[in-house]
CSV table of C-alpha atoms and ligand atoms in Angstrom, one decimal:
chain,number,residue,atom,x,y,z
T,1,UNK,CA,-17.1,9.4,-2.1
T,2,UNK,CA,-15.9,6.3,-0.8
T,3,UNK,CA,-18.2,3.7,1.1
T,4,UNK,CA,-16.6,1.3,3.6
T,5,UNK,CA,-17.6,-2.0,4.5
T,6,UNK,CA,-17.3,-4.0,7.9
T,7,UNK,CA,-19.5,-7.2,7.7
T,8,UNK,CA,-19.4,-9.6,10.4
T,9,UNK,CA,-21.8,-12.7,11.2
T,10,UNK,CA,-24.0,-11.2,12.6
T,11,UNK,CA,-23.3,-7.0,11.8
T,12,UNK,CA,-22.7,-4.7,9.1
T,13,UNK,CA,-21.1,-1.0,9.7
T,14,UNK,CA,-20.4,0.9,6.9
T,15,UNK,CA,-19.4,4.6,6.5
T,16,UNK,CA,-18.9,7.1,4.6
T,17,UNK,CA,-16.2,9.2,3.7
T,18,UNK,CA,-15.7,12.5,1.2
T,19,UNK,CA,-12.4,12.2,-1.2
T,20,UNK,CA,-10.6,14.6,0.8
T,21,UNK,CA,-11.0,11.5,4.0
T,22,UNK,CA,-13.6,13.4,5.9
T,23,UNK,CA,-16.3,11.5,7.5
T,24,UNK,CA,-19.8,12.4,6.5
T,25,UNK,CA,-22.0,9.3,7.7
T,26,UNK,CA,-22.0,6.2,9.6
T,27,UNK,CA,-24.4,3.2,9.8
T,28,UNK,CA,-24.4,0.4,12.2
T,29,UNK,CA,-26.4,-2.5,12.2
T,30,UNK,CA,-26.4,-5.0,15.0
T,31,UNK,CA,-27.9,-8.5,15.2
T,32,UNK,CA,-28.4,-9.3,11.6
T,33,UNK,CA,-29.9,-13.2,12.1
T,34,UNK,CA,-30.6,-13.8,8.2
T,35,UNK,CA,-31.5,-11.4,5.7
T,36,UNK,CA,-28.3,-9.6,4.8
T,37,UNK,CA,-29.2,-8.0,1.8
T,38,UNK,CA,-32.5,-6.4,3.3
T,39,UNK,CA,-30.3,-4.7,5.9
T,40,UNK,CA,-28.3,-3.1,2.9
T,41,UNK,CA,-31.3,-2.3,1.4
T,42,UNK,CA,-32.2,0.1,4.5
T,43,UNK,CA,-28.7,1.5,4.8
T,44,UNK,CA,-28.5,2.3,1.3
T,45,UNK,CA,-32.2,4.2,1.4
T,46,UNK,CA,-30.3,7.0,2.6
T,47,UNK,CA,-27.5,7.4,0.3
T,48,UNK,CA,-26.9,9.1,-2.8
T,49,UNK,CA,-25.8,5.7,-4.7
T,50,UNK,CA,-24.1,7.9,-7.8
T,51,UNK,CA,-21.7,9.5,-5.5
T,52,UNK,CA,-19.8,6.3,-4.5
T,53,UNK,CA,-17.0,5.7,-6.4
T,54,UNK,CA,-15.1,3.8,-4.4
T,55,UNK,CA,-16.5,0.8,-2.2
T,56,UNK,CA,-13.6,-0.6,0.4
T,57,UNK,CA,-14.3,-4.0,2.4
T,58,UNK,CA,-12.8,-5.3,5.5
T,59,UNK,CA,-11.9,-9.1,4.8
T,60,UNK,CA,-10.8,-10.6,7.6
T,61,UNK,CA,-8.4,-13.4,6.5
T,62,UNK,CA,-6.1,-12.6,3.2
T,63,UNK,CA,-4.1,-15.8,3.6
T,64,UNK,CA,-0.7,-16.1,1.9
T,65,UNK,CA,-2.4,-13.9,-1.1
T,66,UNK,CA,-2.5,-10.3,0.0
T,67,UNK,CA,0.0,-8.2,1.4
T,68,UNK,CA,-1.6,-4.9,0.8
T,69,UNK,CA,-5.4,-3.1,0.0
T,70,UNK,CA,-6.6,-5.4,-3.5
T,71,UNK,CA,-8.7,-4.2,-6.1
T,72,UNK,CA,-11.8,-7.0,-6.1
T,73,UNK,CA,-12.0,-9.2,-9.7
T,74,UNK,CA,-13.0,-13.0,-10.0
T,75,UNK,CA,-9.8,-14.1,-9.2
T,76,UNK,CA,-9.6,-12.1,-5.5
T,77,UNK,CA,-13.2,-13.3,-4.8
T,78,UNK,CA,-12.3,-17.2,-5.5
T,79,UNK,CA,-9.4,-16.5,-3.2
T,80,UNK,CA,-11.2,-15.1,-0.4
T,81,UNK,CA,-13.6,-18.0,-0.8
T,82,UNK,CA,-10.8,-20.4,-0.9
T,83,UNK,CA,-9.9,-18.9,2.6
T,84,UNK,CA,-13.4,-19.3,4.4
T,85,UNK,CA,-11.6,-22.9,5.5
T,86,UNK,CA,-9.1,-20.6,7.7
T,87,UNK,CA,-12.2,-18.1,8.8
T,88,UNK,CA,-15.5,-19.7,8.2
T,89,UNK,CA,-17.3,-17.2,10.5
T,90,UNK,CA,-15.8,-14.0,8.9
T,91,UNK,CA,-14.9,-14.7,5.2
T,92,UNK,CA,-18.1,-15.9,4.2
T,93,UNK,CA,-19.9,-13.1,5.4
T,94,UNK,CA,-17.5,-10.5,3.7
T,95,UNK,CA,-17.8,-12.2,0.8
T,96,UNK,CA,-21.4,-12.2,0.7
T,97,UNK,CA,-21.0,-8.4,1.5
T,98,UNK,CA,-18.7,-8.2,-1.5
T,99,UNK,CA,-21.3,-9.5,-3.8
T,100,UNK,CA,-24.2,-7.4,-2.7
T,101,UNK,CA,-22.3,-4.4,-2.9
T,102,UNK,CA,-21.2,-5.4,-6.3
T,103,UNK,CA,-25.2,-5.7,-7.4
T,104,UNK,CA,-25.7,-2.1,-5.7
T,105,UNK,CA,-22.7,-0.4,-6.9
T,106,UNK,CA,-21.6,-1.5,-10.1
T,107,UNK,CA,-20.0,1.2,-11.2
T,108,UNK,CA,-17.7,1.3,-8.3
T,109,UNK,CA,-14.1,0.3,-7.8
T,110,UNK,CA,-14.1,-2.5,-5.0
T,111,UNK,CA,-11.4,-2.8,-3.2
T,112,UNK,CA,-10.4,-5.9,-0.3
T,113,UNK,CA,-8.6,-4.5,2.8
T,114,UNK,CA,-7.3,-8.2,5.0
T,115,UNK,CA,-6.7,-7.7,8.2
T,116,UNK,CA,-4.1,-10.0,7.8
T,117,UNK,CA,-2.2,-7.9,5.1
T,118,UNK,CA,0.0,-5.7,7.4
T,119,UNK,CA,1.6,-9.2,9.2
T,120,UNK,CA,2.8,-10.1,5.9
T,121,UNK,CA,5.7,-8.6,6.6
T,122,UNK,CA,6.0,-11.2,9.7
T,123,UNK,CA,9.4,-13.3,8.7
T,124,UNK,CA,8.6,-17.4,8.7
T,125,UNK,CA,11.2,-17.4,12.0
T,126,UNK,CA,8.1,-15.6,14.2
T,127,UNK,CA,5.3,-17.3,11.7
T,128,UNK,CA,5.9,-20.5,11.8
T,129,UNK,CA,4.9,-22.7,14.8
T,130,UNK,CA,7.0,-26.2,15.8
T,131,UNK,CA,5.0,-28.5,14.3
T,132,UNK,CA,5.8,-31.0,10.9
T,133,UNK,CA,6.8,-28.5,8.4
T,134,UNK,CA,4.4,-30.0,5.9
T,135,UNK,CA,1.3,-28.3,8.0
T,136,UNK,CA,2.6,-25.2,6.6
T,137,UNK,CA,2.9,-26.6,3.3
T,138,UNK,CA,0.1,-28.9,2.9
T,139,UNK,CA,-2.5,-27.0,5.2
T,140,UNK,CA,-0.7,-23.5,5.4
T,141,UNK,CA,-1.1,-23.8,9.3
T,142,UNK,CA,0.8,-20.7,10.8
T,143,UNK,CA,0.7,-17.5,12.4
T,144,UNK,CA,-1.5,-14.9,10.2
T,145,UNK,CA,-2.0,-12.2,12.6
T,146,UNK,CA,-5.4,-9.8,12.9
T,147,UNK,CA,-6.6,-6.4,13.7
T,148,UNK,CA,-4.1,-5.4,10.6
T,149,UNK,CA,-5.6,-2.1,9.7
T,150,UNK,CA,-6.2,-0.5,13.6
T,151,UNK,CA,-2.1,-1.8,14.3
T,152,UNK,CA,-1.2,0.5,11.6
T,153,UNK,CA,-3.3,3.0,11.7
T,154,UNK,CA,-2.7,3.9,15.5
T,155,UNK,CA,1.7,3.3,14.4
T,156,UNK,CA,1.1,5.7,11.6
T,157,UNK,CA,-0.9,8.0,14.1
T,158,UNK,CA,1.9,7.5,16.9
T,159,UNK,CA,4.9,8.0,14.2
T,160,UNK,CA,3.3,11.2,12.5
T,161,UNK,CA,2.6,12.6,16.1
T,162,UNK,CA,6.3,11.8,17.3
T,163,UNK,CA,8.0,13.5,14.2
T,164,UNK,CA,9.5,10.5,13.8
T,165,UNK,CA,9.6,8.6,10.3
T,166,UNK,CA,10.3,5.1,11.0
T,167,UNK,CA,9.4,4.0,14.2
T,168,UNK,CA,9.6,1.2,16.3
T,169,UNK,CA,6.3,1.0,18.0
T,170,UNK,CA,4.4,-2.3,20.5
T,171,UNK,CA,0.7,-1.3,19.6
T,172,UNK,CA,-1.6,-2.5,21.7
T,173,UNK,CA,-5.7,-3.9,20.4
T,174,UNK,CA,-7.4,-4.0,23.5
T,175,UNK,CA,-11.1,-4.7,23.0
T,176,UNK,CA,-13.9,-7.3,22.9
T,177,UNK,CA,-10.9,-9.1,20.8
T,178,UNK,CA,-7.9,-8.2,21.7
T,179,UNK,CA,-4.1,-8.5,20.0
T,180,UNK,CA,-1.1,-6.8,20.6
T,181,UNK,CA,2.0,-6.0,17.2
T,182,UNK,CA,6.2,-5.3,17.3
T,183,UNK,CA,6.2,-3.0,14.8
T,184,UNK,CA,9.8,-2.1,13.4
T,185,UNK,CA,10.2,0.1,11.1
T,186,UNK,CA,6.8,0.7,10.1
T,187,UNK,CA,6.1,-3.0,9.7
T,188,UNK,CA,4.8,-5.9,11.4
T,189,UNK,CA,7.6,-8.4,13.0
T,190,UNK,CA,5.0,-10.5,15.1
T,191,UNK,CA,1.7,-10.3,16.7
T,192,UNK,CA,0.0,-12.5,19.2
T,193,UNK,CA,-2.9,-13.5,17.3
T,194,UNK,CA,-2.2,-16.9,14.9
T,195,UNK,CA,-3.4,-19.2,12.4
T,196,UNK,CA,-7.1,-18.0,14.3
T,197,UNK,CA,-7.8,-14.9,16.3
T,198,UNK,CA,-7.8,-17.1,19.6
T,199,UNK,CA,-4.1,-17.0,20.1
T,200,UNK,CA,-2.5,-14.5,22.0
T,201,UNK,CA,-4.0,-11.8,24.9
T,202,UNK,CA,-6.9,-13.1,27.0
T,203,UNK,CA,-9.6,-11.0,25.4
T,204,UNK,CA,-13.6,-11.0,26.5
T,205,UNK,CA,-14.6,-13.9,25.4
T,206,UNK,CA,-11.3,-15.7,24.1
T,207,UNK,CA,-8.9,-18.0,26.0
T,208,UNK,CA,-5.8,-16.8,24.3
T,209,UNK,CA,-2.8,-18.6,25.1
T,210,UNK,CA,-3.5,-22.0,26.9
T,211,UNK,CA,-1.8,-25.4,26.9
T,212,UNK,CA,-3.0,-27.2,24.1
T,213,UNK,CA,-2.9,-30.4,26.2
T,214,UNK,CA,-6.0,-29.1,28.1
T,215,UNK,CA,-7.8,-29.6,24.7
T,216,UNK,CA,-7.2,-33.3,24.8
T,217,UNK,CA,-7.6,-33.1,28.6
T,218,UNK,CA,-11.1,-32.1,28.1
T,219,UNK,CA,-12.0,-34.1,24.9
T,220,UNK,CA,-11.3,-37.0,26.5
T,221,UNK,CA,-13.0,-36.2,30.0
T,222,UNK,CA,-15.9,-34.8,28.8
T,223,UNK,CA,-16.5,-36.4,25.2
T,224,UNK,CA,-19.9,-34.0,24.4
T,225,UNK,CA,-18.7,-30.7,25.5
T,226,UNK,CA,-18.0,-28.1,22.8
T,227,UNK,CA,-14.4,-27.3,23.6
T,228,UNK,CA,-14.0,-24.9,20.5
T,229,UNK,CA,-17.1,-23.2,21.4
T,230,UNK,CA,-15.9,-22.6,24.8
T,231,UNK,CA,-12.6,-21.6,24.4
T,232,UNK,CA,-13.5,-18.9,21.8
T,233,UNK,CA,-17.1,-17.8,23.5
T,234,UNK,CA,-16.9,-18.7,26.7
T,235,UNK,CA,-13.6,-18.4,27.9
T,236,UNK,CA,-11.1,-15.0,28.8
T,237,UNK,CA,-13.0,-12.3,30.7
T,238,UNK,CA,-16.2,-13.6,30.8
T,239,UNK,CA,-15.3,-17.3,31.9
T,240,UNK,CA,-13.1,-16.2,34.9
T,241,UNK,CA,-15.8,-13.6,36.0
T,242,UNK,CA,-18.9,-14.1,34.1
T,243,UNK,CA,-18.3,-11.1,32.2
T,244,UNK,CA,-16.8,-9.8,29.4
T,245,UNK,CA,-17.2,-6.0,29.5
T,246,UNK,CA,-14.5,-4.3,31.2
T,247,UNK,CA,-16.1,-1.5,32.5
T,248,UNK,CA,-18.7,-3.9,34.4
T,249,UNK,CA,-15.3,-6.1,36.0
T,250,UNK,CA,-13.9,-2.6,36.8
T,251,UNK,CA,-17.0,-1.6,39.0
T,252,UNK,CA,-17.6,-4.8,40.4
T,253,UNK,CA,-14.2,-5.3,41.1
T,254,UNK,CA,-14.4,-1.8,42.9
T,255,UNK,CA,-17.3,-3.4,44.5
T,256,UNK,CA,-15.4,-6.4,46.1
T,257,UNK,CA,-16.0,-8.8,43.4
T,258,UNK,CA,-12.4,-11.1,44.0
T,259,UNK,CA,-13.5,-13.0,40.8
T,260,UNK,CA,-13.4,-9.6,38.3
T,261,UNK,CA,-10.2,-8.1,39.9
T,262,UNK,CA,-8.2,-11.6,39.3
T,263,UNK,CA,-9.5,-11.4,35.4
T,264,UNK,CA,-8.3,-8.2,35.4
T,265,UNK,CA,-5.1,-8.7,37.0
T,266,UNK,CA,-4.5,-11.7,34.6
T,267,UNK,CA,-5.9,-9.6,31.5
T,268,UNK,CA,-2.9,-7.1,32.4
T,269,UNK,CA,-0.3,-9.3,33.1
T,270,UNK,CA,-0.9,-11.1,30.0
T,271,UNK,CA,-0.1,-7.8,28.2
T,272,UNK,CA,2.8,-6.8,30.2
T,273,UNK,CA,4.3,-10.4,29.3
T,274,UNK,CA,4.0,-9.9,25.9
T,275,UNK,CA,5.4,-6.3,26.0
T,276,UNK,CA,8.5,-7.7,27.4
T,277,UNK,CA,8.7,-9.9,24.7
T,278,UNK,CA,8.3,-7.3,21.9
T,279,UNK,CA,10.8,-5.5,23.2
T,280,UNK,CA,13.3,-8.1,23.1
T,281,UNK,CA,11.9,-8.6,19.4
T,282,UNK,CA,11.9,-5.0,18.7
T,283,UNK,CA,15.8,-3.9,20.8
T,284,UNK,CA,14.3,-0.1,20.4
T,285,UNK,CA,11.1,1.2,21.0
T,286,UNK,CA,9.8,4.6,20.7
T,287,UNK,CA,6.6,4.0,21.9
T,288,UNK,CA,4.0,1.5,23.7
T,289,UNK,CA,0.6,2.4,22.1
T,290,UNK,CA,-2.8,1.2,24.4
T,291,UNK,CA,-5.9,1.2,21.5
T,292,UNK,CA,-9.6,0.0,21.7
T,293,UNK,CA,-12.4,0.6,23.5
T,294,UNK,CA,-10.2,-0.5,26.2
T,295,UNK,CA,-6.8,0.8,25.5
T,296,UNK,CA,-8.5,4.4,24.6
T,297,UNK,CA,-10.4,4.6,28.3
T,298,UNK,CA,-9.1,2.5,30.3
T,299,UNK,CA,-6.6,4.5,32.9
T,300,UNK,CA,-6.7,1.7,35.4
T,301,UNK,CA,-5.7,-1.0,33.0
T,302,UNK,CA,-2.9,1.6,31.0
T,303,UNK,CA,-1.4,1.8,34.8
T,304,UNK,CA,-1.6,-2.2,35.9
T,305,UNK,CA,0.2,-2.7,32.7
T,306,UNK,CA,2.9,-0.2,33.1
T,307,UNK,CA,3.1,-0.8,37.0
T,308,UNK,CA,4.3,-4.4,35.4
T,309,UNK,CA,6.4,-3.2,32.9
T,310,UNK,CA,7.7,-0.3,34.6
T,311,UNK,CA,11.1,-1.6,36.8
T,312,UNK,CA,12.0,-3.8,33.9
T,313,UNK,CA,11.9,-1.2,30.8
T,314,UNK,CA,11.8,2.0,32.9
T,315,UNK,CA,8.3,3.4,31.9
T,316,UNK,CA,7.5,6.1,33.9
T,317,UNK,CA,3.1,7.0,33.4
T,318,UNK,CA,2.1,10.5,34.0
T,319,UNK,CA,-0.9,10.0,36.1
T,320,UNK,CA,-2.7,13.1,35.3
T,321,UNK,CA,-2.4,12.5,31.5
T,322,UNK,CA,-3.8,9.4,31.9
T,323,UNK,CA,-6.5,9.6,33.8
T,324,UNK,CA,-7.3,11.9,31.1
T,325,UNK,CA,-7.0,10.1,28.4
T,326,UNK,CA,-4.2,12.2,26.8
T,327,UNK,CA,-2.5,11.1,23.9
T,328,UNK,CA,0.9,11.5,25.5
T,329,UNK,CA,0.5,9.6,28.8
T,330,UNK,CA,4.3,9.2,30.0
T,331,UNK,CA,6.5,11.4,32.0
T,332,UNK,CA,9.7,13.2,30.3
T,333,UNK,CA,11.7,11.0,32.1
T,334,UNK,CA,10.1,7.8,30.5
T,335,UNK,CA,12.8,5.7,28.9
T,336,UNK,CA,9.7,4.9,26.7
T,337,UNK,CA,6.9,7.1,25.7
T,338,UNK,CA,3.0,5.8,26.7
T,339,UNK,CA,0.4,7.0,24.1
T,340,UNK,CA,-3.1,6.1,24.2
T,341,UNK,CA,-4.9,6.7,20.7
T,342,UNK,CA,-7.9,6.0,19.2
T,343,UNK,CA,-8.1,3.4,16.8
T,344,UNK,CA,-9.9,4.1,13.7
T,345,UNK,CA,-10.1,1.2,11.3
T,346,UNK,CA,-12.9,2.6,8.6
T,347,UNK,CA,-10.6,5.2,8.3
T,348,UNK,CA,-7.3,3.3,7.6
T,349,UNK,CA,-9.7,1.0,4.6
T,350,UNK,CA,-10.9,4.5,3.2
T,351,UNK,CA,-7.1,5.7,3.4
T,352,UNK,CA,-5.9,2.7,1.7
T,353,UNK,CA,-8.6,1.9,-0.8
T,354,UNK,CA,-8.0,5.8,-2.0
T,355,UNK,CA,-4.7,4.9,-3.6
T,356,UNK,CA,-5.9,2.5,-5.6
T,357,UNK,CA,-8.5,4.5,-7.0
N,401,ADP,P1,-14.9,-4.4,19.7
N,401,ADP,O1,-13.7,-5.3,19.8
N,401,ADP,O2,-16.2,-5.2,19.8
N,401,ADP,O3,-14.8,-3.3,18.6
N,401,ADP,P2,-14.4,-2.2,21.6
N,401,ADP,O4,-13.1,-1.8,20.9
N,401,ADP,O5,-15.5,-1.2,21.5
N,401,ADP,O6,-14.9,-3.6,21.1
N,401,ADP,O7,-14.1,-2.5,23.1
N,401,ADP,C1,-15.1,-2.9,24.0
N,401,ADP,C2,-14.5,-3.0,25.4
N,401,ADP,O8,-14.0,-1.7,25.8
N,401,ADP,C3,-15.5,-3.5,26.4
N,401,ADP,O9,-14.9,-4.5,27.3
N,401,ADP,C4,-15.8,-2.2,27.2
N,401,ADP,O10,-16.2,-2.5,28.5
N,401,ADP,C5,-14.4,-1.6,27.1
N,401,ADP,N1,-14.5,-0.1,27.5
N,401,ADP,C6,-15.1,0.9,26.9
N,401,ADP,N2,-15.0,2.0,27.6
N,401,ADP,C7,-14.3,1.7,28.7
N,401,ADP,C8,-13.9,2.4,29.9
N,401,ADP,N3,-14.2,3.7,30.0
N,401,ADP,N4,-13.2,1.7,30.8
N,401,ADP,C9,-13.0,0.4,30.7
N,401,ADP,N5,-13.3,-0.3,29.6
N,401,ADP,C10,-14.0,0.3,28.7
């Protein structure tokens, strides 16, 4: 059996999978304040502890270090510790997860799976950003990317349901965070998400891609407000409309609200921009993949992005499909197909922490 790991500040889901990948269980536990290891200690009441032979963990920031799934020694652990400077939210929480797990499952082979890992493959041209090249070397300041393991799981999903065996895919992240990857060839060439997981897409509670003179703007006008805090928690969705759930801006928007249907209208236009720009980076494209909790439900905003996309790259949406959530959402006459498809990230870590068992 394999056991896999998502600890975040403040929740821990973990499920479980049989050898041939089929999911037998899955715990989630929300609004962990201090007490980590107690909250294991209830999840794990119900499992039979000498089944698990393989324990795989989400870490969210690999660095330079890890290009692919890593079995966990001293070394990997010091590594990811090392890294809690780029992530101090995520890291030290997976780490901590790391070393309970450890003390539960000692017998087990532990294996890291970054969410940065898949972008390795980004090329320093679409990594690095225009500032003195001795931030890269001194601090390591450039673009890491996130959401590594849902980008390729929904490509692999979209290239194995396409017959095809090397794609060029534009996957699409769109959930609380969001992030969007050109994907040639099976790999990463850039994604919008950077050094942090602010960059990129406005998301629910993230700015995404903002002048960084309005930083300094703000500093200086207002020396005691928590920029950082605002740009990551109160920002995107939520700070144009005062929420962050889409489903709520849909209805209200429905409703009348002006304020929700100009955050959605910016939330989609931000995506169609970055499309266009993939596909410049990409020249091909088989296919424009929609993911998430948003991506996978979301007819409306599948059809305001493609409505922008559509005169420029001649996507054609099949309305019907769509608005049933299809997998195949395009018309045949679609220069490039639509798919929506759900991501499954626990599955991707079991996948990959398999091989190296
Ligand atoms: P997380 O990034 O926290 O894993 P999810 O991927 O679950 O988040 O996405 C959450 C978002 O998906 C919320 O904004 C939620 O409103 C949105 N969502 C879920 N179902 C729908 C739907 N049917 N229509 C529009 N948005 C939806």
């Amino acid at each position: 059996m394999i056991l896999t790991f998502n600890v975040g500040s403040s929740s821990i889901k973990v499920k479980l999978f049989s050898d041939t990948l089929q999911e037998r269980q899955s715990f989630l536990k929300e609004q962990i304040s201090s007490n980590h290891e107690e909250a294991f200690q209830e999840i794990f009441e119900n499992l039979d502890m000498e089944k698990i032979e393989i324990v795989a963990h989400r870490v969210v920031h690999g660095g330079e270090f890890y290009h692919e799934a890593t079995t966990i020694n001293d070394e990997v652990k010091s590594n990811i510790e090392s890294l809690i400077e780029l992530a101090p939210l995520h890291n030290g929480a997976n780490l901590l997860g790391i070393s309970i797990a450890q003390k539960f499952f000692p017998n087990a082979l532990h294996v890291a799976i970054f969410d940065t890992a898949f972008h390795n493959s980004i090329k320093s041209h679409a990594y690095l950003y225009a500032l003195p090249y001795e931030m890269y070397e001194n601090d390591k300041i450039r673009r890491y990317g996130f959401h590594g393991s849902s980008h390729q799981y929904v490509s692999k999903r979209a290239a194995e349901l396409l017959h095809v065996k090397s794609g060029n895919f534009i996957t699409c992240h769109l959930g609380n965070g969001a992030s969007i990857c050109a994907i040639k060839e099976m790999k990463s060439v850039d994604t919008s998400m950077g050094f942090t997981p602010l960059e990129g897409l406005m998301m629910g509670t993230r700015c995404g891609d903002i002048d960084p003179s309005i930083v300094f703007f703000l500093q200086k006008k207002y020396p005691d407000m928590d920029v950082e805090n605002i740009l990551n928690k109160k920002s995107g969705l939520l700070g144009v409309a005062s929420n962050s759930d889409m489903r709520d801006l849909i209805s209200e928007a429905y409703s009348g609200n002006e304020l929700s249907a100009k955050a959605i209208e910016m939330f989609c236009y931000k995506i169609a921009k970055y499309i266009g720009a993939y596909f410049i980076a990409l020249g091909r494209v088989d296919a424009i993949i929609f993911t998430g909790g948003i991506g996978e439900n979301s007819a409306l905003i599948r059809e305001k992005v493609c409505a922008v996309i559509g005169e420029a790259l001649h996507v054609e949406l099949n309305d019907e499909m769509n608005s049933k959530n299809s997998t195949l959402i395009s018309k045949e006459s679609s220069q490039i197909k639509i798919m929506s498809i759900k991501t499954d990230e626990e599955l991707e870590m079991a996948t990959q922490a398999l091989k190296k068992g």
